[in-house]
Short mmCIF file of N, CA, C and O in Angstrom, two decimals:
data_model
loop_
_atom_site.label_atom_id
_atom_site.label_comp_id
_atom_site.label_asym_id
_atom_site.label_seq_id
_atom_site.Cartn_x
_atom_site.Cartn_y
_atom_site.Cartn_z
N UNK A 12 8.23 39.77 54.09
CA UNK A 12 9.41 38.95 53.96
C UNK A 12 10.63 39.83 54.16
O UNK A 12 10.46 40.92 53.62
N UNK A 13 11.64 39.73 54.68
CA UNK A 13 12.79 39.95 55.47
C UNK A 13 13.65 40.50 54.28
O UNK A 13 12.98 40.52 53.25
N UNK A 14 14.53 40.82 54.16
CA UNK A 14 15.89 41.45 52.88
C UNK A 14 16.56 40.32 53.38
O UNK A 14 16.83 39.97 54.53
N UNK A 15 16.92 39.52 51.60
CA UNK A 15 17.93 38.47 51.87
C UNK A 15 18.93 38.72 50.58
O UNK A 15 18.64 39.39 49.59
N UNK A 16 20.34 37.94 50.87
CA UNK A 16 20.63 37.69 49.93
C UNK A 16 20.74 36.55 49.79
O UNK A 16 20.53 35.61 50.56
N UNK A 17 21.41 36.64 47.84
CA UNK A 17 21.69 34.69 47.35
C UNK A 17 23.48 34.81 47.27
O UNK A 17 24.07 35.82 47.64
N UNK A 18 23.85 34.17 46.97
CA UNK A 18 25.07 34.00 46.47
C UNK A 18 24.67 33.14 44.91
O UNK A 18 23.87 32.24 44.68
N UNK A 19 25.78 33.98 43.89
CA UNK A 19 25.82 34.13 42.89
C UNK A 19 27.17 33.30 42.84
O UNK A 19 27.90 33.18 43.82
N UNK A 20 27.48 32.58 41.27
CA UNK A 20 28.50 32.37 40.40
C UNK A 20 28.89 32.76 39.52
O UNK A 20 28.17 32.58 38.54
N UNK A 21 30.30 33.55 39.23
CA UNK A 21 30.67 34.39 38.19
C UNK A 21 31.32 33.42 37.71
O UNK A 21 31.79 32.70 38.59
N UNK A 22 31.61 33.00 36.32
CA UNK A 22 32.33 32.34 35.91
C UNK A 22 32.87 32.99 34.23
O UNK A 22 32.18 33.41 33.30
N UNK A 23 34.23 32.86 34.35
CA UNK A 23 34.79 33.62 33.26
C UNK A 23 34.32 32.12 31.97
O UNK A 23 34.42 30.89 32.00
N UNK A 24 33.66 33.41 30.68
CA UNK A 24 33.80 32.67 29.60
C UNK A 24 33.84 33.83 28.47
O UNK A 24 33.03 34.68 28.07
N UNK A 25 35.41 33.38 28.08
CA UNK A 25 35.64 33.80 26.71
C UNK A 25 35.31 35.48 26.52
O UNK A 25 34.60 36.02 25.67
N UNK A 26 36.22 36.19 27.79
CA UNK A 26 36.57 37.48 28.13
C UNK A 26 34.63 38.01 28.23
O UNK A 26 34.19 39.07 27.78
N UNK A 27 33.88 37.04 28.85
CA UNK A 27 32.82 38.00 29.88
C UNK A 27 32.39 37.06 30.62
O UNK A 27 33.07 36.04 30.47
N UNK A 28 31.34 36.92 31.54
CA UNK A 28 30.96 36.62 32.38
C UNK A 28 29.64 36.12 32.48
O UNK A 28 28.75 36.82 31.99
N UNK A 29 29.37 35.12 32.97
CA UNK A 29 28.39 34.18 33.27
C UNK A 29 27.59 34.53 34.47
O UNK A 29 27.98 35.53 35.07
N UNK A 30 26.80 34.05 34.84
CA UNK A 30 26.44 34.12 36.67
C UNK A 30 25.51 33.46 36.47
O UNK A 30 24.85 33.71 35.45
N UNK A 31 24.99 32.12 37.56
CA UNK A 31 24.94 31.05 37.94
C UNK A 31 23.75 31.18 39.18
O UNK A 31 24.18 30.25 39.85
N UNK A 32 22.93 31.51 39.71
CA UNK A 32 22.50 31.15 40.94
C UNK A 32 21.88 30.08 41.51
O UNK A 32 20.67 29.90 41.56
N UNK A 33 22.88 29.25 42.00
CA UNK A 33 22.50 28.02 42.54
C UNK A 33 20.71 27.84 43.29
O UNK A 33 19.93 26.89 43.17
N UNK A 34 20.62 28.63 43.73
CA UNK A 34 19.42 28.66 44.99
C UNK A 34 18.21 28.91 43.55
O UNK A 34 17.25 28.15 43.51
N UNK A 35 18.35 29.91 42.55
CA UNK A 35 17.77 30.39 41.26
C UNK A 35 17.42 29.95 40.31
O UNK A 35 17.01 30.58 39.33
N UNK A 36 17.51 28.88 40.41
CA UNK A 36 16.96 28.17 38.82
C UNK A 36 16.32 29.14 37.73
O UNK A 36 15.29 29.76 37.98
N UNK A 37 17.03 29.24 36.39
CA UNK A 37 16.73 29.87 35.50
C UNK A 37 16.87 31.35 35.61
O UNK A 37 16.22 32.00 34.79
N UNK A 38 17.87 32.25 36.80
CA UNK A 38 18.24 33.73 36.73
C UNK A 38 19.46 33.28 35.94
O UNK A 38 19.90 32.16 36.18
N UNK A 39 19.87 33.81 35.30
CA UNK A 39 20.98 33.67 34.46
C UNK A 39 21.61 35.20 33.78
O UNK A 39 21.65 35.48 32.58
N UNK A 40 22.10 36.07 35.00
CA UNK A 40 22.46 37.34 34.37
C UNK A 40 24.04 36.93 33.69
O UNK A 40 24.62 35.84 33.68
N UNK A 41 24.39 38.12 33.19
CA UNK A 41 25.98 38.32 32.34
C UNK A 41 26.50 39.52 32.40
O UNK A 41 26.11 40.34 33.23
N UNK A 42 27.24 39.72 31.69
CA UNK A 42 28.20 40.67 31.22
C UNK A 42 29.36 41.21 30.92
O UNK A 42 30.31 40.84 31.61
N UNK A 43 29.57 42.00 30.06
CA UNK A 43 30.89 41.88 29.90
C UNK A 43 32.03 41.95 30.59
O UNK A 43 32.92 41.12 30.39
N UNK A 44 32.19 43.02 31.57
CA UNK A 44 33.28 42.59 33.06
C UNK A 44 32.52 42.02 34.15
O UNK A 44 31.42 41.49 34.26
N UNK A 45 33.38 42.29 34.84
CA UNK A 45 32.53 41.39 36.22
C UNK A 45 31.19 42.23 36.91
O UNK A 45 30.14 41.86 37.44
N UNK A 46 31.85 43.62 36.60
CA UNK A 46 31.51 45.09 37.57
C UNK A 46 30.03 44.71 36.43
O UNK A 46 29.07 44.18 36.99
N UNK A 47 29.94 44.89 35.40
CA UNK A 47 28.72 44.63 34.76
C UNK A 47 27.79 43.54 34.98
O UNK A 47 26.60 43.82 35.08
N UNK A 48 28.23 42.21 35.07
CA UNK A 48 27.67 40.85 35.88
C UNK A 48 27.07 41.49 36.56
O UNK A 48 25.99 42.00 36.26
N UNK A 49 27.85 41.65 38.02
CA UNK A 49 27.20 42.36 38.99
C UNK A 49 26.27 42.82 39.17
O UNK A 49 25.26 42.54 39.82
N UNK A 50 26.82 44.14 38.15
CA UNK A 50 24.98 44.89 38.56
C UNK A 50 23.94 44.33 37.45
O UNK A 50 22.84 44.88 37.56
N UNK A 51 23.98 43.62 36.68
CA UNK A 51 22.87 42.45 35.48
C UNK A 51 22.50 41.47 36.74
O UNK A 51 21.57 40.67 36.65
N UNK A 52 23.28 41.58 37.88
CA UNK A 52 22.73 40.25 38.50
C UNK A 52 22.07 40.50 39.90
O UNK A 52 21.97 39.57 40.69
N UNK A 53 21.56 41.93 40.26
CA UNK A 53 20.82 42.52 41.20
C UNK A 53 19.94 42.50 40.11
O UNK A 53 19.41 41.40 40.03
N UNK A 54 19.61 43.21 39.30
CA UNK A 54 18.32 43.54 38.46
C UNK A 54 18.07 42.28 38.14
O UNK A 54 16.91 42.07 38.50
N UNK A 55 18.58 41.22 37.60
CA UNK A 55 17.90 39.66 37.15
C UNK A 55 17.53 39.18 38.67
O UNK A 55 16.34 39.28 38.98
N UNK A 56 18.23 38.79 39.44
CA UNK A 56 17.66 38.49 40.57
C UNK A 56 16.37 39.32 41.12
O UNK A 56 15.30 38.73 41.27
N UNK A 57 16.52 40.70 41.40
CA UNK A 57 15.04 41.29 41.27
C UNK A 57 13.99 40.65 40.63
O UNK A 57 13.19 40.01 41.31
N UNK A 58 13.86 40.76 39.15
CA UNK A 58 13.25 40.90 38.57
C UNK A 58 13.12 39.23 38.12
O UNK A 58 12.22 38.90 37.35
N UNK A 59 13.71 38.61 38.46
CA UNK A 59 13.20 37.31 38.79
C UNK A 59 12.51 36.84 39.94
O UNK A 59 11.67 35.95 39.84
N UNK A 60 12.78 37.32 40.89
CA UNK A 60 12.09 37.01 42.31
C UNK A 60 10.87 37.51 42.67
O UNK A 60 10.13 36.92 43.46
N UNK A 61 10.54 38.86 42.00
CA UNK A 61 9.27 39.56 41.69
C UNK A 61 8.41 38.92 41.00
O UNK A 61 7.23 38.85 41.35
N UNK A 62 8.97 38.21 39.65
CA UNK A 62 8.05 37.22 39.12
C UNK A 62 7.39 36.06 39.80
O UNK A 62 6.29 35.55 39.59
N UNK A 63 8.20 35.83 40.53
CA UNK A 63 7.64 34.24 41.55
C UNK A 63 6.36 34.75 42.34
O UNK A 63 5.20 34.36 42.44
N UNK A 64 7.18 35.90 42.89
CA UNK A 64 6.18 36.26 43.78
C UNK A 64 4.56 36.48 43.40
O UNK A 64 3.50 36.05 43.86
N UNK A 65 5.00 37.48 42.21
CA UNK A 65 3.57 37.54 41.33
C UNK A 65 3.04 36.67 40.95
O UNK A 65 1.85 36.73 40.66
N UNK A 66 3.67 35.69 40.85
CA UNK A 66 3.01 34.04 39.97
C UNK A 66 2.39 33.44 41.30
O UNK A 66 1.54 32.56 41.17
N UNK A 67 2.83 33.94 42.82
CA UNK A 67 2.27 32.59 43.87
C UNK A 67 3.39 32.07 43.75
O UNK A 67 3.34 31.39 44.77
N UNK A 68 4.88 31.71 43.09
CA UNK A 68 5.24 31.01 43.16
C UNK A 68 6.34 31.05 44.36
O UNK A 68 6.99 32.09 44.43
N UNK A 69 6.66 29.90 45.44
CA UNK A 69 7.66 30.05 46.23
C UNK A 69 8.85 30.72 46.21
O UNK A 69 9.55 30.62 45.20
N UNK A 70 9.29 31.50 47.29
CA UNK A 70 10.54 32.14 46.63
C UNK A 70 11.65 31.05 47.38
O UNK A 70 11.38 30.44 48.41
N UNK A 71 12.98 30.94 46.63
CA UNK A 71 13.41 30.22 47.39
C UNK A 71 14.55 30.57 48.42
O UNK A 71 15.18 31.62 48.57
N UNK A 72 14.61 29.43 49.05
CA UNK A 72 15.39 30.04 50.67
C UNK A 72 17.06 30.29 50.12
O UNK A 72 17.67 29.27 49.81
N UNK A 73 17.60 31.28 50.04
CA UNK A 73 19.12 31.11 49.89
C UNK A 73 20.07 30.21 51.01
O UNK A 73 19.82 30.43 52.19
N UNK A 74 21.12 29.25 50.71
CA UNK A 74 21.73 29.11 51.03
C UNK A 74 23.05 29.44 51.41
O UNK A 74 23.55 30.32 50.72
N UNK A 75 23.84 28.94 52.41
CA UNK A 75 25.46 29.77 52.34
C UNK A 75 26.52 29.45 51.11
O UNK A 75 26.50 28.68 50.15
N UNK A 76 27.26 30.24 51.51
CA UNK A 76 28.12 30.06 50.59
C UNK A 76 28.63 28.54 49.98
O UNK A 76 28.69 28.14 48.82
N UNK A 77 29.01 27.80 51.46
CA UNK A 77 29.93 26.24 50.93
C UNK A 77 28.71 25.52 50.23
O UNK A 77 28.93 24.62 49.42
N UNK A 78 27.09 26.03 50.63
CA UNK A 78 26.08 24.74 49.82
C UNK A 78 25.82 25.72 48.67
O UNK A 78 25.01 25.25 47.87
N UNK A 79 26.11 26.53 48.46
CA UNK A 79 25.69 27.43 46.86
C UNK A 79 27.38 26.77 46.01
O UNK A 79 27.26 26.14 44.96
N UNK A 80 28.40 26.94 46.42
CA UNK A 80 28.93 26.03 45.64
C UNK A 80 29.39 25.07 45.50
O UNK A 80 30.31 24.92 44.69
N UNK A 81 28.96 24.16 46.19
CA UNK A 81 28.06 22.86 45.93
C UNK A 81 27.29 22.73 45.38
O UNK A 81 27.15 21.53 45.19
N UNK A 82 26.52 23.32 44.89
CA UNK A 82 25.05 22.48 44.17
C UNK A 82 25.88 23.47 42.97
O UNK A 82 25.59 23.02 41.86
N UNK A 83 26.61 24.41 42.88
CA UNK A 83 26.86 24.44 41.46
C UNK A 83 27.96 23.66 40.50
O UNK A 83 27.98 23.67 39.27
N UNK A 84 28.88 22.96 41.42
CA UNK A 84 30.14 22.21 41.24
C UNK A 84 29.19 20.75 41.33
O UNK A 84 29.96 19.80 41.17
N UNK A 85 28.00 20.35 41.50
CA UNK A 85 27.59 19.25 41.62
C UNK A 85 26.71 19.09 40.22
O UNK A 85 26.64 18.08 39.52
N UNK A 86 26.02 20.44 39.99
CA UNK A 86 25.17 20.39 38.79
C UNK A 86 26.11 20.78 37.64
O UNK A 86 25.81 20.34 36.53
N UNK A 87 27.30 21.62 37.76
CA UNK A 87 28.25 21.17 36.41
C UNK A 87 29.07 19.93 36.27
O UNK A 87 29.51 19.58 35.18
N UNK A 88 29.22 19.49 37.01
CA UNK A 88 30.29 18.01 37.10
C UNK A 88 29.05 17.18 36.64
O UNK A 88 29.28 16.04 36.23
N UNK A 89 27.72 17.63 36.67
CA UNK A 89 26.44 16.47 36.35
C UNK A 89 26.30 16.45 34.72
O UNK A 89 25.76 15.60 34.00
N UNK A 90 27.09 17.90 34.32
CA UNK A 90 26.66 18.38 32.87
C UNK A 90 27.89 17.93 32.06
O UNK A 90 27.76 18.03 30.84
N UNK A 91 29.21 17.39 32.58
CA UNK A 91 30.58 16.91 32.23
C UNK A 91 31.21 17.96 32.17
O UNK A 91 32.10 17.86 31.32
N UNK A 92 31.20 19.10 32.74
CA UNK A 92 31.72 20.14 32.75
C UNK A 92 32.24 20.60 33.60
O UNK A 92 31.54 20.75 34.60
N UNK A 93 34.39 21.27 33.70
CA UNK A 93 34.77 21.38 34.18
C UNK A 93 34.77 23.05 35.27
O UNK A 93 34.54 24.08 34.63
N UNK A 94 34.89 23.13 36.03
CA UNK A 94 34.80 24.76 36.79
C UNK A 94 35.94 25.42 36.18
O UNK A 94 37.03 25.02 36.59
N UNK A 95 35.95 26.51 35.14
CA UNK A 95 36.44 27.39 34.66
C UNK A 95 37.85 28.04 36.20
O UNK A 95 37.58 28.39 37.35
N UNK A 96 38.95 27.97 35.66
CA UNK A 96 39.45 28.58 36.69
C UNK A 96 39.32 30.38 36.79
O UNK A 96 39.24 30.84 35.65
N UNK A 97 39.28 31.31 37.72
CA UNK A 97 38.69 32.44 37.54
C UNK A 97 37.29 32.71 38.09
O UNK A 97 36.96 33.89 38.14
N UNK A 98 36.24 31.61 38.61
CA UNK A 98 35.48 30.85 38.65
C UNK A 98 35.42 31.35 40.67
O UNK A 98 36.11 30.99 41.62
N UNK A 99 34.06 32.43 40.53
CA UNK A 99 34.20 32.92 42.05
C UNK A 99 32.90 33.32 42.21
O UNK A 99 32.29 33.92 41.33
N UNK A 100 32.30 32.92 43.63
CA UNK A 100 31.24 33.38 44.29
C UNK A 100 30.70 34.92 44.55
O UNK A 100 31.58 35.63 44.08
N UNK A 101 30.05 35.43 44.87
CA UNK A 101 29.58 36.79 45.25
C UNK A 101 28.30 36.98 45.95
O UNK A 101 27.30 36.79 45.27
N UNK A 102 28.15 37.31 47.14
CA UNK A 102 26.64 37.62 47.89
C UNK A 102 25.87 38.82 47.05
O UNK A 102 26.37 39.94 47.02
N UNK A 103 24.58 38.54 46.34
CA UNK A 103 23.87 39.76 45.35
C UNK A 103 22.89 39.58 46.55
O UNK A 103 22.57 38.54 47.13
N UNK A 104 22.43 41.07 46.80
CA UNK A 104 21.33 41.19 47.75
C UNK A 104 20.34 41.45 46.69
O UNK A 104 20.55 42.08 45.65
N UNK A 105 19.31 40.93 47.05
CA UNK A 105 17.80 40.44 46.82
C UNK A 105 17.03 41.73 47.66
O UNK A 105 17.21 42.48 48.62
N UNK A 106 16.16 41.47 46.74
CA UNK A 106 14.84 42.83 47.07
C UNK A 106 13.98 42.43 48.08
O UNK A 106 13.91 41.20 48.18
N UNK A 107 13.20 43.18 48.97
CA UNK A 107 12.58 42.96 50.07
C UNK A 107 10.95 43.07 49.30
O UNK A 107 10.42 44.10 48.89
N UNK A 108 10.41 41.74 49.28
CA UNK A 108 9.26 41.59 48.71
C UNK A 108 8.19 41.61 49.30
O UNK A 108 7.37 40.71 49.15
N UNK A 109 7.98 42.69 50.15
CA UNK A 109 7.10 42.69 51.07
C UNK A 109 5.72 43.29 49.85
O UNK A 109 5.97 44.01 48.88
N UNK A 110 4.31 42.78 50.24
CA UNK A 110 3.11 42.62 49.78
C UNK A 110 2.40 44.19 49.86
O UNK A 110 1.65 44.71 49.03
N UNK A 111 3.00 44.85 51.35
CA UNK A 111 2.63 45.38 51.65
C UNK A 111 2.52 47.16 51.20
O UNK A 111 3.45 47.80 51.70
N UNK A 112 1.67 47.91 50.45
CA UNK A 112 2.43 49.03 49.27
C UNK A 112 2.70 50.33 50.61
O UNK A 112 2.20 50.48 51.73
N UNK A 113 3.59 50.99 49.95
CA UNK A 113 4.36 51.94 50.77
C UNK A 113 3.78 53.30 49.78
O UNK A 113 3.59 53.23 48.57
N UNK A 114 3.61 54.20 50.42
CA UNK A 114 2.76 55.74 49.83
C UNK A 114 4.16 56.34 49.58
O UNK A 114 5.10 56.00 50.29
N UNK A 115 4.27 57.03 48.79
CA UNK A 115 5.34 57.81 48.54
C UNK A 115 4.26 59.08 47.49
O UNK A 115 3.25 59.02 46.78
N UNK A 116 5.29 60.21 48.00
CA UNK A 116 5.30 61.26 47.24
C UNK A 116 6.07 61.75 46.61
O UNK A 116 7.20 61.95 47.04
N UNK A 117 5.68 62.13 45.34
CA UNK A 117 6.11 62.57 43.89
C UNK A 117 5.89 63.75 42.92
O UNK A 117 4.79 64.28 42.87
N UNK A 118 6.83 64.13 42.23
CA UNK A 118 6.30 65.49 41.82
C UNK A 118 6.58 65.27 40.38
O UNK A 118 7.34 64.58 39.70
N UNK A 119 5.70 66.12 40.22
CA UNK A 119 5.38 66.01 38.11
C UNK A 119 5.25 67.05 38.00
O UNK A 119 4.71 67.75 38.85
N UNK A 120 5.79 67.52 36.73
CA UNK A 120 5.29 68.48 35.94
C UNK A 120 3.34 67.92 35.50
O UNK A 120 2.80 66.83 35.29
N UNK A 121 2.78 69.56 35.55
CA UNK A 121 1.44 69.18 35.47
C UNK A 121 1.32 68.07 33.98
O UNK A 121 1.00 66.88 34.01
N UNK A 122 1.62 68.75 32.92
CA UNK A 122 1.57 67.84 31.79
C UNK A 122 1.99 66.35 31.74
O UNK A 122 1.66 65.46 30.95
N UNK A 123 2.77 66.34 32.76
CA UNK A 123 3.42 65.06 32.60
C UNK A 123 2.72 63.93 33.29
O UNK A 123 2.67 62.75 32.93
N UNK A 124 2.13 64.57 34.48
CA UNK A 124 0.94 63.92 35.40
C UNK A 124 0.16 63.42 34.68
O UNK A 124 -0.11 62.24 34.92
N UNK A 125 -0.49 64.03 33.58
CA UNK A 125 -1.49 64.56 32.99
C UNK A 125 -1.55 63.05 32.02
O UNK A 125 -2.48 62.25 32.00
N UNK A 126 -0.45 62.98 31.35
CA UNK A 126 -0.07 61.99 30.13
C UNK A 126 -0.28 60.75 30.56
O UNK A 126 -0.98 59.85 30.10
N UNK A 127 0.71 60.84 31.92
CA UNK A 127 0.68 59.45 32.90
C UNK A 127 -0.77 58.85 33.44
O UNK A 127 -1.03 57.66 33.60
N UNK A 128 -1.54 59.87 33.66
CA UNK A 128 -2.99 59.56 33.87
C UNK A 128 -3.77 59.01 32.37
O UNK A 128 -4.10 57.84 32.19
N UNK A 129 -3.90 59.73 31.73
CA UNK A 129 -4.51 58.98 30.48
C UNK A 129 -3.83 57.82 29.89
O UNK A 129 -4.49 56.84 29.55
N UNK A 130 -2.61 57.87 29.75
CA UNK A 130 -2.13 56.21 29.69
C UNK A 130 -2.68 55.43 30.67
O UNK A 130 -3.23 54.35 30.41
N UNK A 131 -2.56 55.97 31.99
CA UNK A 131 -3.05 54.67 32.78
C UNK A 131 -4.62 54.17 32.55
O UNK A 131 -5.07 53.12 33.01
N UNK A 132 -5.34 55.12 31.76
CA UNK A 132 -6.92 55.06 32.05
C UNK A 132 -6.79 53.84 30.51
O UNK A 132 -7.13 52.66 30.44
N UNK A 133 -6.22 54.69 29.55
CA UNK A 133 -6.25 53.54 28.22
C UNK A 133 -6.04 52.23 28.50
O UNK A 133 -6.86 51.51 27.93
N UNK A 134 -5.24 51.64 29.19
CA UNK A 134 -4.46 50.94 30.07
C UNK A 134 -5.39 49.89 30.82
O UNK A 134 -5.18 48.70 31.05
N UNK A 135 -6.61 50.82 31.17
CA UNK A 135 -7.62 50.04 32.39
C UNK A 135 -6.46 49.96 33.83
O UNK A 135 -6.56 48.96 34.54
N UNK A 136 -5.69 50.75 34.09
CA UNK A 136 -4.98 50.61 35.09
C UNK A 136 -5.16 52.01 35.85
O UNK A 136 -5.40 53.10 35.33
N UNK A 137 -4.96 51.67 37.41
CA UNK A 137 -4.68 52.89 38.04
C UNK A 137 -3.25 53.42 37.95
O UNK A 137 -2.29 52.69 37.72
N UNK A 138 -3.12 55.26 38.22
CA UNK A 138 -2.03 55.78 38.10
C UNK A 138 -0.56 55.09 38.50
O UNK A 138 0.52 55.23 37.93
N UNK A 139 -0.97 54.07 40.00
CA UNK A 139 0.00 53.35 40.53
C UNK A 139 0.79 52.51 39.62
O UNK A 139 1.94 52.68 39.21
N UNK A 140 -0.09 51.52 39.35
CA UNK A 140 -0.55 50.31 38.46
C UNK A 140 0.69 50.76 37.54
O UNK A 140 1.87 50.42 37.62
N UNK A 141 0.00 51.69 36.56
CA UNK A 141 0.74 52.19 35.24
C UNK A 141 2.22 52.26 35.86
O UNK A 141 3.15 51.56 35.47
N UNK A 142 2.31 53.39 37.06
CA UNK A 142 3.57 53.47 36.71
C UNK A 142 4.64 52.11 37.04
O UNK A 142 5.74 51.86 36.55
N UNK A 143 3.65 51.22 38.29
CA UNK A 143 4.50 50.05 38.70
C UNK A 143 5.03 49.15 37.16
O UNK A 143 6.18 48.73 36.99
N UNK A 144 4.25 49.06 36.49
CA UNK A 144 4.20 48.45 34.95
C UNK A 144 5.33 48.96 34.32
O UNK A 144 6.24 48.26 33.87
N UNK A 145 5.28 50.43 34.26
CA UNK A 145 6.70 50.78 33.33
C UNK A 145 8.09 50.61 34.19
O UNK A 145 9.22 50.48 33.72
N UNK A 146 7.77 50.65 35.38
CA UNK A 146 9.41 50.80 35.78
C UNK A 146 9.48 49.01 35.49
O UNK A 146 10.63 48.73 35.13
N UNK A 147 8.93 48.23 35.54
CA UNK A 147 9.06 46.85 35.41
C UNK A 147 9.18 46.75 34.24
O UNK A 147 9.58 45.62 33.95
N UNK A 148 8.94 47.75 32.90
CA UNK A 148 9.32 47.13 31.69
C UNK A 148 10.37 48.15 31.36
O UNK A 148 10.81 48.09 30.22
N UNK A 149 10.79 48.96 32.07
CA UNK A 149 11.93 49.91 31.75
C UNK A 149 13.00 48.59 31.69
O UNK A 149 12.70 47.68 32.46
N UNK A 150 14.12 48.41 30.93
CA UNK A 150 15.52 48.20 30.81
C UNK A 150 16.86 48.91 30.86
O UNK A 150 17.25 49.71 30.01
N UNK A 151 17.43 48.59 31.76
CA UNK A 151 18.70 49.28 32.48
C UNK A 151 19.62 48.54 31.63
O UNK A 151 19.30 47.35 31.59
N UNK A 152 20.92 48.89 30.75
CA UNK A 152 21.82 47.95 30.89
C UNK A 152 23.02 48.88 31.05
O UNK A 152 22.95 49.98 30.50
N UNK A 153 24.02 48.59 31.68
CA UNK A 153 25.15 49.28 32.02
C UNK A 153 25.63 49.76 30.94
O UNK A 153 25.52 49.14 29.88
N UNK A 154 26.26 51.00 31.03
CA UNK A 154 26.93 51.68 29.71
C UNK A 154 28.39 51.30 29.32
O UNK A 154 29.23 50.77 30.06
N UNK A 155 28.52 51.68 28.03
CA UNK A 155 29.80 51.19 27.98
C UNK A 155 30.71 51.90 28.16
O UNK A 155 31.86 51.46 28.11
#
């Protein structure tokens, strides 16, 4: 599958930030400035779109800009709710979910190899496995 992006909705509430992805049902990143949104809303989009994928489930097609806000000015006006002024779009590029695994090389300290291997064996997982697992349960959140 190709590198796409979605277009996102930032919407100011009550000095932080919302984000909206029309095309996304249920990504719902935040944060406290925008610059934080932002990057909460590459990693939620990731890490939402990875899930679909893993589930089988369809990913969906992004739209342009004028139909992303549209369907979000259509689904808040559906909820009686007015568009926050402040209230602005943004293209978040989306991860390239290709199936296909890429070899990379890596260097460890021997011990550290070492650790990473027996976790992965406790685990019932291969070395890959393990580490694909932790960077997926690692949490990033922007500093303050």
């Amino acid at each position: 599958m190709k590198r796409n992006a979605y277009y996102a909705v930032f919407i100011p509430n009550d000095g932080k930030w919302s984000v909206i992805f029309p095309d996304v049902p249920g990504c719902l990143p935040w944060g406290d400035t925008v610059e934080e949104a932002f990057a909460d809303a590459i990693e939620s989009l990731e890490l939402h779109l990875e899930g679909l994928a893993e589930d089988g489930d369809p990913i969906p097609v992004p739209s342009g800009r004028a139909q992303a806000w549209e369907k979000f000015v259509a689904a808040r006006t559906a909820d009686g709710k007015a568009v926050p002024e402040g209230t602005q779009t943004q293209l978040v590029p989306a991860p390239e979910l290709s199936e296909q695994p890429t070899r990379v090389n890596v260097s460890f300290k021997r011990f550290t190899l070492e650790m990473i291997d027996r976790k992965a064996a406790a685990a019932g997982m291969t070395r890959s496995g393990f580490l694909a697992a932790a960077a997926s349960a690692f949490e990033v959140r922007p500093s303050h």
